[in-house]
Amino acid sequence: EPEVTQTPSHQVTQMGQEVILRCVPISNHLYFYWYRQILGQKVEFLVSFYNNEISEKSEIFDDQFSVERPDGSNFTLKIRSTKLEDSAMYFCASTGYTDTQYFGPGTRLTVL
Amino acid sequence: GENVEQHPSTLSVQEGDSAVIKCTYSDSASNYFPWYKQELGKGPQLIIDIRSNVGEKKDQRIAVTLNKTAKHFSLHITETQPEDSAVYFCAASTYTDKLIFGTGTRLQVFP
């Protein structure tokens, strides 16, 4: 069964450093999303991406964040200058022509 | 703004009993309501979903009901088993829009 994959599973970085989180959505999907989940809290929407551009972004997704689909398979989330409060699980999700979003296993980002 | 409230935050049941989790949404344009199960250290896994043109949907031991007038939807798990123990999240969205998640319910099923 096709699934969303994410790398790395865990990323540790120093405050102020740049990180890139990678996702490979399900191959025929068209809509891509990033969500984050701070430990013990609910899943929060960050950004949606369709047709090579951002469809919607939340207040969390400020100028420090960017997304890219550099090729036909990868979907990346970049945080330019990480802050302590960026520590969270980051989930990628994708969907095709339906509204069902399939989530990846997540990347745990720890900012020291 | 858009919001989804979820209750209870924790739920403990004996194996074989039923469990019910309730959610309320604020955006009347929402038309898609999925339920996700999240096990420790893993991503949310879709377990069942319902669309606004349907009032109830069942899949084996799991059922979801939707009351659009009241903006309520609920997850019902019957004959609970220890492997049902996890955090369950409800969510609401409009077609391919972002999912707005509830705050989660930690379900513990005791043998």
PDB file of C-alpha atoms in Angstrom, chain B residues 12-108:
ATOM      1  CA  SER B  12     -10.577   4.713  30.453  1.00  0.00           C
ATOM      2  CA  VAL B  13     -12.713   1.677  29.718  1.00  0.00           C
ATOM      3  CA  GLN B  14     -12.678  -2.014  30.477  1.00  0.00           C
ATOM      4  CA  GLU B  15     -11.956  -4.357  27.619  1.00  0.00           C
ATOM      5  CA  GLY B  16     -15.209  -5.207  25.860  1.00  0.00           C
ATOM      6  CA  ASP B  17     -16.939  -1.974  26.834  1.00  0.00           C
ATOM      7  CA  SER B  18     -17.847   0.788  24.385  1.00  0.00           C
ATOM      8  CA  ALA B  19     -16.080   4.122  24.063  1.00  0.00           C
ATOM      9  CA  VAL B  20     -17.571   7.352  22.735  1.00  0.00           C
ATOM     10  CA  ILE B  21     -15.647  10.487  21.817  1.00  0.00           C
ATOM     11  CA  LYS B  22     -17.455  13.679  20.861  1.00  0.00           C
ATOM     12  CA  CYS B  23     -16.451  16.671  18.760  1.00  0.00           C
ATOM     13  CA  THR B  24     -18.028  19.998  17.920  1.00  0.00           C
ATOM     14  CA  TYR B  25     -16.931  22.193  15.026  1.00  0.00           C
ATOM     15  CA  SER B  26     -17.460  25.879  14.406  1.00  0.00           C
ATOM     16  CA  ASP B  27     -17.197  26.335  10.621  1.00  0.00           C
ATOM     17  CA  SER B  28     -20.556  25.572   9.028  1.00  0.00           C
ATOM     18  CA  ALA B  29     -18.816  25.160   5.655  1.00  0.00           C
ATOM     19  CA  SER B  30     -16.985  22.060   6.902  1.00  0.00           C
ATOM     20  CA  ASN B  31     -18.066  19.000   4.975  1.00  0.00           C
ATOM     21  CA  TYR B  32     -15.472  16.350   5.760  1.00  0.00           C
ATOM     22  CA  PHE B  33     -14.858  14.831   9.191  1.00  0.00           C
ATOM     23  CA  PRO B  34     -12.068  12.273   9.618  1.00  0.00           C
ATOM     24  CA  TRP B  35     -10.949  10.475  12.751  1.00  0.00           C
ATOM     25  CA  TYR B  36      -7.309   9.644  13.284  1.00  0.00           C
ATOM     26  CA  LYS B  37      -5.637   7.259  15.699  1.00  0.00           C
ATOM     27  CA  GLN B  38      -2.146   8.157  16.874  1.00  0.00           C
ATOM     28  CA  GLU B  39       0.084   5.676  18.636  1.00  0.00           C
ATOM     29  CA  LEU B  40       3.125   6.800  20.566  1.00  0.00           C
ATOM     30  CA  GLY B  41       5.832   8.198  18.310  1.00  0.00           C
ATOM     31  CA  LYS B  42       3.840   7.665  15.119  1.00  0.00           C
ATOM     32  CA  GLY B  43       1.903   9.786  12.665  1.00  0.00           C
ATOM     33  CA  PRO B  44      -1.891  10.043  12.673  1.00  0.00           C
ATOM     34  CA  GLN B  45      -3.554   7.069  10.990  1.00  0.00           C
ATOM     35  CA  LEU B  46      -6.990   7.518   9.429  1.00  0.00           C
ATOM     36  CA  ILE B  47      -9.475   5.090  10.951  1.00  0.00           C
ATOM     37  CA  ILE B  48     -12.807   6.336   9.608  1.00  0.00           C
ATOM     38  CA  ASP B  49     -14.253   9.434   8.002  1.00  0.00           C
ATOM     39  CA  ILE B  50     -17.655  10.839   7.190  1.00  0.00           C
ATOM     40  CA  ARG B  51     -18.874  13.415   4.736  1.00  0.00           C
ATOM     41  CA  SER B  52     -21.641  15.923   5.253  1.00  0.00           C
ATOM     42  CA  ASN B  53     -24.157  14.130   3.043  1.00  0.00           C
ATOM     43  CA  VAL B  54     -24.153  11.116   5.381  1.00  0.00           C
ATOM     44  CA  GLY B  55     -25.447  10.898   8.949  1.00  0.00           C
ATOM     45  CA  GLU B  56     -23.735   7.702  10.035  1.00  0.00           C
ATOM     46  CA  LYS B  57     -21.004   5.361   8.857  1.00  0.00           C
ATOM     47  CA  LYS B  58     -19.851   2.063  10.289  1.00  0.00           C
ATOM     48  CA  ASP B  59     -16.754  -0.061   9.778  1.00  0.00           C
ATOM     49  CA  GLN B  60     -16.720  -3.194  11.903  1.00  0.00           C
ATOM     50  CA  ARG B  61     -16.345  -2.062  15.542  1.00  0.00           C
ATOM     51  CA  ILE B  62     -16.037   1.618  14.666  1.00  0.00           C
ATOM     52  CA  ALA B  63     -18.855   4.004  13.800  1.00  0.00           C
ATOM     53  CA  VAL B  64     -19.110   7.736  13.318  1.00  0.00           C
ATOM     54  CA  THR B  65     -22.238   9.864  13.509  1.00  0.00           C
ATOM     55  CA  LEU B  66     -22.716  13.411  12.254  1.00  0.00           C
ATOM     56  CA  ASN B  67     -25.304  15.989  13.218  1.00  0.00           C
ATOM     57  CA  LYS B  68     -24.807  18.931  10.855  1.00  0.00           C
ATOM     58  CA  THR B  69     -27.514  21.030  12.451  1.00  0.00           C
ATOM     59  CA  ALA B  70     -25.838  20.858  15.832  1.00  0.00           C
ATOM     60  CA  LYS B  71     -22.313  20.739  14.328  1.00  0.00           C
ATOM     61  CA  HIS B  72     -21.524  17.620  16.334  1.00  0.00           C
ATOM     62  CA  PHE B  73     -19.861  14.398  15.317  1.00  0.00           C
ATOM     63  CA  SER B  74     -18.929  11.401  17.399  1.00  0.00           C
ATOM     64  CA  LEU B  75     -16.762   8.300  17.270  1.00  0.00           C
ATOM     65  CA  HIS B  76     -18.110   5.076  18.722  1.00  0.00           C
ATOM     66  CA  ILE B  77     -15.882   2.075  19.359  1.00  0.00           C
ATOM     67  CA  THR B  78     -17.631  -1.103  20.464  1.00  0.00           C
ATOM     68  CA  GLU B  79     -16.105  -4.201  22.058  1.00  0.00           C
ATOM     69  CA  THR B  80     -12.915  -2.323  22.867  1.00  0.00           C
ATOM     70  CA  GLN B  81      -9.622  -4.196  22.927  1.00  0.00           C
ATOM     71  CA  PRO B  82      -6.275  -3.280  24.547  1.00  0.00           C
ATOM     72  CA  GLU B  83      -4.839  -2.505  21.097  1.00  0.00           C
ATOM     73  CA  ASP B  84      -7.428   0.268  20.743  1.00  0.00           C
ATOM     74  CA  SER B  85      -5.434   2.192  23.372  1.00  0.00           C
ATOM     75  CA  ALA B  86      -4.077   5.324  21.678  1.00  0.00           C
ATOM     76  CA  VAL B  87      -4.791   9.023  21.228  1.00  0.00           C
ATOM     77  CA  TYR B  88      -7.733   9.728  18.941  1.00  0.00           C
ATOM     78  CA  PHE B  89      -8.145  13.008  17.087  1.00  0.00           C
ATOM     79  CA  CYS B  90     -11.194  14.287  15.295  1.00  0.00           C
ATOM     80  CA  ALA B  91     -10.797  16.842  12.526  1.00  0.00           C
ATOM     81  CA  ALA B  92     -12.893  18.927  10.171  1.00  0.00           C
ATOM     82  CA  SER B  93     -12.195  20.409   6.774  1.00  0.00           C
ATOM     83  CA  THR B  94     -13.736  21.647   3.560  1.00  0.00           C
ATOM     84  CA  TYR B  95     -12.771  19.381   0.671  1.00  0.00           C
ATOM     85  CA  THR B  96      -8.983  19.606   0.153  1.00  0.00           C
ATOM     86  CA  ASP B  97      -8.543  22.419   2.649  1.00  0.00           C
ATOM     87  CA  LYS B  98      -6.492  22.143   5.792  1.00  0.00           C
ATOM     88  CA  LEU B  99      -7.636  19.847   8.564  1.00  0.00           C
ATOM     89  CA  ILE B 100      -8.582  21.523  11.822  1.00  0.00           C
ATOM     90  CA  PHE B 101      -7.878  19.038  14.585  1.00  0.00           C
ATOM     91  CA  GLY B 102      -9.484  18.578  17.952  1.00  0.00           C
ATOM     92  CA  THR B 103      -7.389  18.454  21.083  1.00  0.00           C
ATOM     93  CA  GLY B 104      -7.284  14.655  21.227  1.00  0.00           C
ATOM     94  CA  THR B 105      -8.628  11.936  23.507  1.00  0.00           C
ATOM     95  CA  ARG B 106      -6.307   9.494  25.224  1.00  0.00           C
ATOM     96  CA  LEU B 107      -8.161   6.182  25.300  1.00  0.00           C
ATOM     97  CA  GLN B 108      -6.956   3.474  27.675  1.00  0.00           C
TER      98      GLN B 108
END
